[in-house]
Amino acid sequence: MTDSLIILSILFIPLVSFVYQLFFSSRDSHGIPIILISLNLCFSIFLFFKFFGSNIIKDSFEWISISNFKVSLGFWIDDAAIIMIFVVSLVSLLVHIYSVSYMKGDARYSRYFGYLGLFTFSMNGIVIADNLFMIFIFWELVGLSSYLLIGFWFEKESASLACKKAFLINRIGDIGMFLGIMILFIFGGNTFNIFELHHSAHSISHHYLTLAGILIFFGAIGKSAQIPLQTWLPDAMEGPTPVSALIHAATMVAAGVYMLVRVFPIMTQEALLFIAVIGSFTALVAGFIAITQNDIKKVLAYSTVSQLGYMVLAIGMGNYVAAMYHLITHAMFKACLFLGSGSVIHAMHHASEGEEHIDPQDMRNMGGLRKKMPITYITMLIATLSICGLPFFSGFLSKDEIINASLSFYTINGGLSVIFPMIAFVAAIVTAFYMFRMIFLTFWVDPSNKKIISNVHESDNLIKIPLIILAALSFSFVFNLNPFNPEGWVFHSISIYEGSDYHQESIELYHQVHKEMKINHSLVSSLSVIFGVLGISLAYFLYIKRRDFLSSIYNKMLSLKLYQLSLNKFYFDRDYNTYIYNPFKKLTKKISHFDWEVYDKKIINALGPFTLKASEKTGRADYTFLDQVIVDGFARISNFAGKKLQKLQSGVIQSYLLVAIIAIIVLIMIVQQF
């Protein structure tokens, strides 16, 4: 099997699953999709063992050629792409297996698995693409797939609104991304190829390059749910929980960060600074919102937004390696957390059947589940320790790299850049606090409804097995046998631009920050652990040790503006409705009123009688003059001439010869005149 065929197989196998499920499968079919995605994972493993650490695999062919406008389709497979393909395939397969039990009995069971295949196909396309045009095509397919999956239970009004919200908000970011791509194409030598643009970026005006970088980042703001386009992601929880795991772990939200890593060498310092500001602000604000949420999926959703903010911050600090590193580790522990929450919700739903007004996703209705669901508890605890960045877990390796990058960036630049490490450390405390708040409320505290909790039982093996696998992949030894050294095999494979001949500002910044990070490593690791333990201790004190103290200050907290900001999600949705949606809605109503009442009724309808009279007059003119006089006149003349010429046809050949001779003589005389 050729290299190209392997890559194309990895790309198109999920698409085959989608087509089969939609057109050929039975109503309760799931076997073929699982077999196909398993095959997809096998190909990705084969790709890993055969090509990891070797030369880049690339191929392309010309698709469109119109004058100077040329578009190629091709793939570029380096170590970073190989790892991402494996992550996408693995998480997708585990979600498929998990969904067999979770989605059992659903009316659109077969179609659900088809949508998962389309989602996987779209993400694989982004990973392997070698040019921005191709990335943009698959980028939009990811958006379409998310629309179908988030709104899968479209009978629910909330799900229907959530999928439309996700689709439209992402389109806002995509417009910016498209404009950025076109700027690079026009000023970068009429090419969409990412790696050609890396080398030609120095020839582009600094201002245009900065603008292109910021505009492309707008695409990532939408897909990776960065402020101010983050509001769609928590609402996306209306889709099935396995979908949440897929969206939040390995696919949709990862696409933005992965794309930024691919275009990192073209970024200017101004563009990177803008990226860093957005990322840091997102990490902090989303973390504070997560503190007060009671829906277990909403907590994890805002956790995802916050962690994506960390990744974007790392890119802005010049350390794209740390961003990619955290993207990979985050895929494992966040998929585990979402699937674990699904296991809890699934159990609570069945236990609360027949009970009114019981929300199976509300953590206030849970408690004491660690004894009822030990496997779910242990796996979620492992994933939580990882996201908190504690030693011996994968999050410790990747998250510390981001915090270290922010501190190293400040060491190099000084001044106001001190805000970046400050936010990074505060966000670390907040993360540890709200994640263990979730663990304590779900698994530790005394249940508020003991009758329901007594009926809860552990999920079946199809749900537990994916949890166990993902929990195992959340340990640090998977990425480096030395639990305190982040620079393992994954780290070096991601350093795709290190030692290259790129001379852009971003690459120089990366080398400066990376050099400084080696000096700050021990300090950052120690502080990170201290802040993580501090956040955990605070959650333990408030929710386990002194719940009476929490109750006594609860009413006081309600009056605090920061608490209200967190509880109401910093009023983003309200303000969007107040200052954007409602004014725009009023404007469209006024335009519609003008269109109907003024333009249609007064102008169009007023012109009606005139056009009717004009058409009558033109009709008469057409009939009396054009038809009767001209057309019929020519017919009568032709008829008259035909009858006269008929008489000349004597049937005598001598007469015809005489006419021919006369005509020739006349023709010769005319020619001689010239």
XYZ file of C-alpha atoms in Angstrom:
674
model
C 0.000 0.000 0.000
C 1.441 3.386 -1.020
C 1.857 6.263 1.407
C -0.764 8.357 -0.403
C -3.288 5.526 -0.287
C -2.859 5.201 3.485
C -3.497 8.921 3.961
C -6.526 8.906 1.667
C -7.897 5.835 3.469
C -7.627 7.636 6.826
C -9.421 10.622 5.313
C -12.286 8.880 3.500
C -13.114 5.861 5.702
C -15.229 8.012 8.094
C -17.009 9.480 5.061
C -17.878 5.954 3.919
C -19.385 5.396 7.370
C -21.503 8.538 6.956
C -22.787 7.537 3.493
C -23.543 3.969 4.589
C -25.494 5.041 7.677
C -27.600 7.534 5.782
C -28.505 5.448 2.752
C -27.953 1.742 3.400
C -28.156 0.924 7.111
C -31.018 -0.348 9.185
C -32.666 1.725 11.896
C -30.644 0.310 14.819
C -27.331 -0.140 12.983
C -23.992 0.683 14.602
C -21.730 -2.245 13.677
C -20.395 -0.983 10.345
C -19.481 2.521 11.660
C -17.574 1.016 14.596
C -15.733 -1.409 12.264
C -14.855 1.420 9.872
C -13.661 3.818 12.595
C -11.675 0.939 14.142
C -10.063 0.435 10.742
C -9.395 4.168 10.642
C -7.627 3.934 14.003
C -5.597 0.933 12.784
C -4.409 2.933 9.780
C -3.457 5.840 12.053
C -1.479 3.480 14.319
C 0.232 1.995 11.254
C 1.026 5.531 10.097
C 2.479 6.317 13.514
C 4.825 3.333 13.681
C 5.935 3.536 10.051
C 6.432 7.264 9.564
C 6.731 8.923 12.981
C 10.097 10.643 13.268
C 10.852 10.170 9.564
C 10.533 12.458 6.576
C 7.428 14.463 5.765
C 4.829 12.729 3.570
C 3.331 15.101 1.012
C 1.471 14.990 -2.257
C -0.810 17.317 -4.215
C -2.474 17.843 -7.566
C -3.855 20.891 -9.328
C -7.610 21.194 -8.942
C -8.534 24.620 -10.333
C -6.497 26.704 -12.794
C -7.888 30.005 -14.095
C -5.126 32.342 -15.320
C -3.041 33.130 -12.195
C -5.636 31.670 -9.864
C -4.581 28.121 -9.053
C -5.898 25.839 -6.335
C -4.317 22.530 -5.405
C -5.583 19.708 -3.237
C -2.958 17.901 -1.233
C -1.781 16.658 2.136
C 1.192 17.342 4.400
C 1.904 14.737 7.056
C 4.538 15.535 9.675
C 4.856 14.243 13.240
C 2.349 16.764 14.604
C -0.241 15.697 12.013
C 0.378 12.006 12.758
C -0.286 12.563 16.474
C -3.438 14.582 15.747
C -4.767 11.917 13.360
C -4.261 9.311 16.082
C -5.982 11.478 18.718
C -8.976 12.193 16.461
C -9.341 8.537 15.456
C -8.994 7.252 19.034
C -11.467 9.678 20.609
C -13.902 9.158 17.737
C -13.797 5.370 18.172
C -14.284 5.595 21.941
C -17.237 7.935 21.431
C -18.714 5.465 18.921
C -18.410 2.592 21.428
C -19.736 4.698 24.292
C -22.705 5.831 22.199
C -23.934 2.264 21.595
C -25.215 2.127 25.155
C -25.863 5.833 25.703
C -27.987 6.347 22.557
C -29.776 2.973 22.694
C -33.420 3.303 21.747
C -33.107 6.716 20.099
C -35.409 7.202 17.098
C -32.529 8.440 14.912
C -29.947 6.013 16.262
C -28.480 5.051 12.879
C -28.331 8.621 11.606
C -26.458 9.658 14.758
C -23.560 7.333 13.934
C -23.542 8.689 10.384
C -23.132 12.234 11.676
C -20.213 11.089 13.863
C -18.531 9.756 10.716
C -19.005 13.056 8.869
C -17.580 14.918 11.868
C -14.488 12.666 11.961
C -13.977 12.991 8.195
C -14.112 16.795 8.424
C -11.595 16.999 11.244
C -9.191 14.605 9.513
C -9.357 16.869 6.461
C -8.240 19.883 8.511
C -5.369 17.897 10.025
C -3.860 16.598 6.778
C -4.498 19.610 4.486
C -1.435 21.327 3.050
C -3.157 24.557 1.989
C -5.473 27.149 3.499
C -8.160 26.767 0.834
C -8.528 23.078 1.601
C -8.494 23.778 5.332
C -11.303 26.277 4.856
C -13.449 23.710 2.993
C -13.099 21.149 5.800
C -13.445 23.977 8.319
C -16.947 24.642 7.012
C -17.737 20.920 6.974
C -16.845 20.769 10.670
C -19.298 23.619 11.209
C -22.007 21.747 9.305
C -21.323 18.542 11.250
C -21.526 20.364 14.568
C -24.837 21.895 13.499
C -26.268 18.433 12.821
C -24.991 16.923 16.087
C -25.718 19.797 18.476
C -29.241 19.983 17.121
C -29.653 16.213 16.946
C -32.607 16.358 19.347
C -34.165 19.200 17.412
C -37.577 18.513 18.927
C -36.288 20.386 21.973
C -36.465 24.110 21.348
C -33.254 24.648 23.344
C -31.349 22.192 21.106
C -32.726 23.781 17.950
C -31.695 27.250 19.116
C -28.269 25.992 20.266
C -27.336 24.486 16.909
C -28.396 27.633 15.047
C -26.454 29.755 17.515
C -23.313 27.636 17.052
C -23.639 27.733 13.271
C -24.179 31.488 13.000
C -21.554 32.562 15.546
C -18.968 30.384 13.848
C -19.833 31.990 10.516
C -18.825 35.379 11.990
C -15.353 34.085 12.728
C -15.172 32.293 9.383
C -15.703 35.555 7.477
C -12.609 36.991 9.128
C -10.658 33.827 8.448
C -11.602 33.888 4.751
C -10.504 37.519 4.397
C -7.176 36.693 6.067
C -6.618 33.763 3.699
C -7.308 35.959 0.662
C -4.845 38.630 1.882
C -2.142 35.978 2.159
C -3.034 34.627 -1.283
C -2.921 38.028 -2.991
C 0.248 39.313 -1.336
C 1.984 35.991 -0.729
C 2.695 34.953 -4.306
C -0.747 33.651 -5.390
C -0.515 30.474 -3.338
C -2.661 28.884 -0.651
C 0.031 26.386 0.330
C 0.774 26.879 4.018
C 4.408 25.873 3.835
C 5.133 28.032 0.795
C 3.584 30.951 2.691
C 5.902 30.236 5.617
C 8.881 31.010 3.406
C 7.323 33.885 1.453
C 5.852 35.678 4.468
C 8.898 37.977 4.773
C 8.065 39.448 1.346
C 4.582 40.545 2.493
C 4.144 44.030 3.952
C 4.317 43.954 7.747
C 0.933 45.671 8.073
C -0.768 43.242 5.677
C 0.856 40.284 7.430
C -0.361 41.515 10.817
C -3.861 42.079 9.478
C -3.927 38.632 7.837
C -2.764 36.981 11.063
C -5.450 38.693 13.156
C -8.185 37.913 10.608
C -7.206 34.239 10.435
C -7.264 34.205 14.233
C -10.914 35.302 14.050
C -11.661 31.861 12.621
C -10.038 30.322 15.690
C -11.989 32.704 17.963
C -15.178 31.185 16.553
C -14.178 27.508 16.432
C -12.207 27.493 19.670
C -14.815 29.591 21.500
C -12.680 32.561 22.513
C -14.153 35.791 23.813
C -16.268 37.424 22.382
C -17.552 34.442 20.324
C -17.558 31.907 23.171
C -21.288 31.898 23.967
C -22.166 29.075 21.543
C -20.048 26.403 23.237
C -21.869 26.094 26.604
C -25.183 26.013 24.710
C -23.800 23.190 22.572
C -24.338 20.962 25.632
C -27.893 20.513 24.340
C -26.547 17.805 22.056
C -25.992 14.220 23.272
C -23.192 13.966 25.851
C -20.926 11.819 23.618
C -21.174 14.623 21.058
C -20.002 17.059 23.725
C -16.959 14.868 24.312
C -16.164 14.792 20.612
C -16.656 18.539 20.103
C -14.799 19.574 23.264
C -11.926 17.109 23.061
C -10.633 16.111 19.652
C -12.494 17.884 16.932
C -14.242 21.194 16.592
C -12.630 23.298 19.313
C -9.238 21.730 18.607
C -9.411 22.857 14.995
C -8.815 26.512 15.851
C -5.695 25.874 17.921
C -4.303 23.364 15.406
C -4.812 25.834 12.572
C -2.984 28.557 14.529
C -0.058 26.178 15.047
C 0.068 25.553 11.290
C 0.186 29.270 10.419
C 2.377 30.238 13.402
C 5.491 31.132 11.321
C 3.606 33.897 9.454
C 2.475 35.647 12.639
C 3.934 39.028 13.527
C 4.586 40.146 17.106
C 1.587 42.490 16.971
C -0.710 39.655 15.872
C 0.711 37.369 18.580
C 0.154 40.024 21.242
C -3.483 40.359 20.167
C -3.838 36.570 20.343
C -2.278 36.499 23.828
C -4.656 39.172 25.165
C -7.736 37.322 23.876
C -6.478 33.965 25.173
C -5.601 35.205 28.661
C -8.884 37.068 29.034
C -10.816 33.981 27.911
C -8.969 31.655 30.294
C -9.718 33.887 33.285
C -13.331 34.867 32.530
C -14.455 31.348 31.555
C -12.839 29.969 34.706
C -14.733 32.423 36.904
C -18.013 31.566 35.153
C -17.448 27.836 35.770
C -17.224 28.441 39.546
C -20.957 29.144 39.947
C -22.494 26.747 37.409
C -24.597 23.887 38.748
C -25.109 21.937 35.518
C -22.258 19.393 35.364
C -21.955 19.703 31.583
C -21.923 23.512 31.786
C -19.030 23.367 34.263
C -17.064 21.202 31.846
C -18.064 23.412 28.905
C -16.664 26.549 30.525
C -13.665 24.518 31.601
C -13.047 23.760 27.925
C -13.332 27.447 27.023
C -10.836 28.282 29.781
C -8.342 25.590 28.722
C -8.596 26.709 25.105
C -7.788 30.191 26.378
C -4.627 28.706 27.902
C -3.667 27.206 24.525
C -4.299 30.453 22.671
C -2.290 32.324 25.331
C 0.629 29.943 24.730
C 0.573 30.699 21.001
C 0.493 34.424 21.744
C 3.504 33.973 24.025
C 5.368 32.376 21.130
C 5.264 28.813 22.481
C 3.170 26.987 19.900
C 4.649 23.700 21.156
C 3.063 24.150 24.591
C -0.275 24.962 22.939
C -0.189 21.814 20.810
C 1.051 19.753 23.753
C -1.854 20.884 25.918
C -4.256 20.290 23.045
C -3.228 16.612 22.959
C -3.301 16.036 26.730
C -6.548 18.007 27.021
C -8.165 15.775 24.407
C -7.641 12.763 26.667
C -8.672 14.058 30.076
C -11.487 16.279 28.792
C -12.999 13.425 26.733
C -12.802 11.330 29.900
C -14.543 14.049 31.923
C -17.364 14.519 29.442
C -17.947 10.809 28.997
C -17.801 10.451 32.774
C -20.405 13.186 33.178
C -22.500 11.350 30.610
C -22.226 8.193 32.694
C -23.469 10.123 35.744
C -26.296 11.805 33.821
C -27.316 8.468 32.271
C -27.489 6.848 35.713
C -29.323 9.815 37.264
C -31.824 9.892 34.414
C -32.783 6.256 34.898
C -32.832 6.588 38.690
C -35.113 9.650 38.608
C -37.674 8.269 36.134
C -41.142 9.065 37.410
C -39.845 11.914 39.573
C -40.963 15.380 38.546
C -38.740 18.439 38.474
C -35.532 16.466 38.858
C -32.764 17.648 36.556
C -30.307 14.734 36.073
C -27.555 17.220 35.088
C -27.857 19.438 38.177
C -25.058 18.650 40.647
C -27.295 19.770 43.533
C -29.383 16.660 42.892
C -26.334 14.401 43.102
C -23.930 13.548 45.907
C -22.515 10.342 47.367
C -22.091 8.731 43.936
C -18.520 7.561 44.530
C -19.858 4.436 46.281
C -22.545 3.842 43.665
C -20.349 4.473 40.614
C -16.744 3.696 41.641
C -15.310 3.299 38.114
C -16.876 6.534 36.895
C -15.643 8.303 40.033
C -12.044 7.059 39.822
C -11.700 7.816 36.110
C -13.175 11.303 36.491
C -10.935 11.941 39.510
C -7.838 11.003 37.480
C -8.922 13.315 34.649
C -9.627 16.105 37.149
C -6.182 15.767 38.753
C -4.738 16.012 35.251
C -6.600 19.185 34.308
C -5.522 20.717 37.629
C -1.905 20.172 36.558
C -0.721 18.008 39.447
C 2.445 15.867 39.187
C 2.293 12.397 37.602
C -0.573 13.479 35.372
C -0.368 14.688 31.762
C -1.819 18.103 32.503
C 1.169 18.837 34.728
C 3.520 18.535 31.751
C 1.547 20.618 29.259
C -0.113 23.182 31.518
C 3.108 24.074 33.277
C 4.673 24.690 29.881
C 2.014 27.329 29.179
C 2.399 29.021 32.552
C 6.180 28.887 32.146
C 5.890 30.454 28.681
C 3.857 33.363 30.087
C 6.409 33.977 32.862
C 9.313 33.691 30.412
C 7.613 36.136 28.052
C 7.394 38.627 30.934
C 11.047 38.023 31.843
C 12.032 38.934 28.271
C 9.693 41.893 27.703
C 8.851 43.214 31.181
C 6.330 46.020 31.673
C 2.629 45.286 31.331
C 3.338 41.746 30.107
C 3.375 40.787 33.816
C -0.392 40.469 33.479
C -0.003 37.255 31.455
C 1.712 35.101 34.148
C -0.584 36.623 36.783
C -3.671 35.542 34.841
C -2.149 32.131 34.143
C -1.524 31.465 37.851
C -4.936 32.794 38.950
C -6.650 30.681 36.288
C -4.759 27.640 37.639
C -6.198 28.211 41.142
C -9.687 28.792 39.720
C -9.458 25.624 37.596
C -8.528 23.458 40.570
C -11.330 25.023 42.633
C -14.244 24.579 40.234
C -13.147 21.117 39.080
C -12.979 19.750 42.618
C -16.190 21.579 43.446
C -17.722 19.438 40.693
C -16.104 16.255 42.088
C -17.236 16.974 45.651
C -20.811 17.954 44.726
C -21.211 14.945 42.453
C -19.468 12.190 44.364
C -18.808 13.259 47.976
C -21.450 15.412 49.641
C -24.510 13.877 51.233
C -27.232 13.542 48.608
C -30.208 15.883 48.823
C -32.520 13.131 47.505
C -31.397 9.824 48.996
C -34.262 7.926 47.320
C -32.963 8.752 43.835
C -29.312 8.177 44.710
C -30.173 4.774 46.190
C -31.438 3.711 42.746
C -28.269 4.815 40.947
C -25.952 2.091 39.680
C -22.722 1.913 37.710
C -22.916 2.124 33.932
C -22.366 -0.893 31.689
C -19.052 -1.952 30.147
C -19.591 -0.091 26.867
C -19.513 3.134 28.883
C -16.843 2.117 31.401
C -14.223 0.843 28.917
C -13.767 4.201 27.096
C -13.516 5.911 30.494
C -10.774 3.545 31.675
C -8.758 3.961 28.447
C -8.978 7.763 28.535
C -8.110 7.864 32.243
C -5.006 5.740 31.591
C -3.968 8.166 28.846
C -4.238 11.043 31.341
C -1.112 9.916 33.227
C 2.207 11.613 32.515
C 4.110 8.402 31.720
C 2.263 8.226 28.388
C 4.125 11.339 27.289
C 7.368 11.041 29.248
C 8.685 8.477 31.706
C 10.135 11.349 33.711
C 7.022 12.902 35.324
C 8.750 16.241 35.923
C 10.255 16.770 32.488
C 7.825 17.964 29.780
C 10.303 17.526 26.943
C 9.451 13.952 26.059
C 8.811 12.312 22.700
C 5.598 14.273 22.129
C 7.278 17.602 22.858
C 10.073 17.062 20.334
C 7.692 15.775 17.657
C 5.612 18.939 17.929
C 8.644 21.228 17.545
C 8.107 21.173 13.778
C 9.669 24.585 13.115
C 12.659 24.263 15.426
C 15.928 24.309 13.558
C 14.204 25.268 10.314
C 15.203 28.037 7.959
C 12.208 30.218 8.834
C 13.260 33.673 9.899
C 9.962 35.207 10.875
C 9.386 37.103 14.115
C 7.304 34.332 15.627
C 10.039 31.713 15.296
C 12.609 34.053 16.839
C 10.215 34.697 19.720
C 9.724 30.954 20.205
C 13.458 30.357 20.564
C 13.833 33.268 23.015
C 10.948 32.081 25.195
C 12.039 28.436 25.067
C 15.563 29.377 26.209
C 14.163 31.362 29.147
C 11.728 28.577 30.075
C 14.579 26.196 30.878
C 15.726 28.636 33.566
C 12.239 29.100 35.079
C 11.133 25.449 34.903
C 11.657 24.474 38.567
C 10.127 27.671 39.918
C 7.017 27.436 37.727
C 6.484 23.739 38.484
C 6.612 24.397 42.212
C 4.294 27.414 42.061
C 1.872 25.579 39.791
C 1.558 22.689 42.245
C 1.140 25.088 45.174
C -1.625 27.036 43.417
C -3.334 23.822 42.308
C -3.309 22.418 45.851
C -4.570 25.780 47.129
C -7.581 25.639 44.783
C -8.339 22.027 45.781
C -8.000 22.844 49.491
C -10.372 25.783 49.185
C -12.983 23.597 47.449
C -12.565 20.904 50.132
C -12.966 23.450 52.933
C -16.135 24.996 51.478
C -17.922 21.915 50.161
C -16.773 19.101 52.484
C -15.183 20.376 55.689
C -17.306 23.456 56.421
C -20.490 23.364 54.363
C -22.144 25.290 57.183
C -19.699 28.121 56.557
C -20.582 28.051 52.848
C -24.285 28.213 53.687
C -23.770 31.147 56.044
C -21.963 33.244 53.444
C -24.112 32.165 50.467
C -26.610 35.020 50.810
C -23.771 37.467 51.200
C -22.154 36.126 48.014
C -25.384 36.665 46.104
C -24.999 40.403 46.652
C -21.433 40.465 45.392
C -21.088 41.883 41.859
C -18.332 39.391 40.916
C -20.554 36.489 42.022
C -23.459 37.847 40.000
C -21.175 38.341 37.029
C -20.094 34.699 37.258
C -23.605 33.362 37.849
C -24.954 35.298 34.868
C -21.999 34.391 32.631
C -20.713 37.980 32.633
C -23.983 38.970 30.894
C -22.569 38.201 27.453
C -25.814 36.721 26.128
C -27.919 39.480 27.692
C -25.718 42.223 26.272
C -25.629 40.597 22.838
C -29.432 40.493 22.878
C -29.689 44.070 24.165
C -27.086 45.809 22.013
C -26.846 43.648 18.885
C -29.705 41.184 18.366
C -32.695 43.309 19.454
C -31.575 46.533 17.650
C -30.856 44.500 14.518
C -34.247 42.799 14.845
C -35.963 46.197 15.135
C -34.026 47.441 12.115
C -35.087 44.442 10.026
C -38.711 44.965 11.083
C -38.529 48.596 9.965
C -36.968 47.576 6.651
C -39.640 44.906 6.227
C -42.365 47.471 7.016
C -40.909 49.912 4.480
C -40.604 47.137 1.898
C -44.262 46.094 2.281
C -46.091 49.278 3.209
C -44.128 51.801 1.127
C -42.234 50.087 -1.638
C -44.685 47.275 -2.381
C -48.058 48.919 -1.690
C -47.393 52.540 -2.590
C -44.762 52.265 -5.319
C -45.210 48.867 -6.953
C -49.010 48.817 -6.623
C -49.246 52.490 -7.680
C -47.343 51.714 -10.826
C -49.696 48.829 -11.557
C -52.425 50.817 -13.431
C -49.812 52.667 -15.464
C -48.056 49.499 -16.475
C -51.419 47.935 -17.319
C -52.366 50.843 -19.590
C -48.896 50.898 -21.101
C -49.063 47.175 -21.793
C -52.482 47.592 -23.436
C -51.164 50.346 -25.712
C -48.015 48.452 -26.587
C -50.170 45.404 -27.258
C -52.326 47.361 -29.682
C -49.274 48.848 -31.360
C -47.775 45.381 -31.630
C -50.897 43.997 -33.262
C -51.937 46.874 -35.532
C -48.556 48.092 -36.694
C -45.898 45.412 -36.215
C -48.095 42.407 -36.886
C -50.688 43.728 -39.368
C -48.625 46.269 -41.302
C -45.032 45.055 -41.243
C -45.206 41.287 -40.812
C -48.358 40.778 -42.887
C -47.117 43.378 -45.372
C -43.906 41.454 -46.005
C -45.978 38.304 -46.369
C -48.217 39.894 -48.996
C -45.215 41.270 -50.937
C -43.509 37.883 -50.821
C -46.689 36.226 -52.073
C -47.030 38.738 -54.922
C -43.386 38.394 -55.950
C -43.626 34.633 -55.847
C -46.585 34.580 -58.172
C -44.844 36.876 -60.692
C -41.611 34.883 -60.590
C -43.605 31.708 -61.082
C -44.585 32.922 -64.531
C -40.930 33.176 -65.523
C -40.533 29.428 -65.028
C -41.279 28.360 -68.637
C -39.633 24.988 -68.376
C -37.550 25.724 -71.553
C -33.818 25.203 -70.928
C -32.805 27.766 -73.548
C -34.586 30.502 -71.563
C -32.693 29.555 -68.395
C -29.354 29.621 -70.293
C -30.156 33.057 -71.716
C -30.852 34.442 -68.257
C -27.589 32.905 -66.936
C -25.534 34.406 -69.802
C -27.055 37.836 -69.225
C -26.300 37.622 -65.507
C -22.668 36.669 -66.172
C -22.239 39.574 -68.614
C -23.694 42.021 -66.094
C -21.429 40.663 -63.357
C -18.325 41.058 -65.608
C -19.274 44.641 -66.403
C -19.647 45.430 -62.704
C -16.281 43.883 -61.857
C -14.546 45.870 -64.624
C -15.765 49.095 -63.045
C -13.516 48.363 -60.039
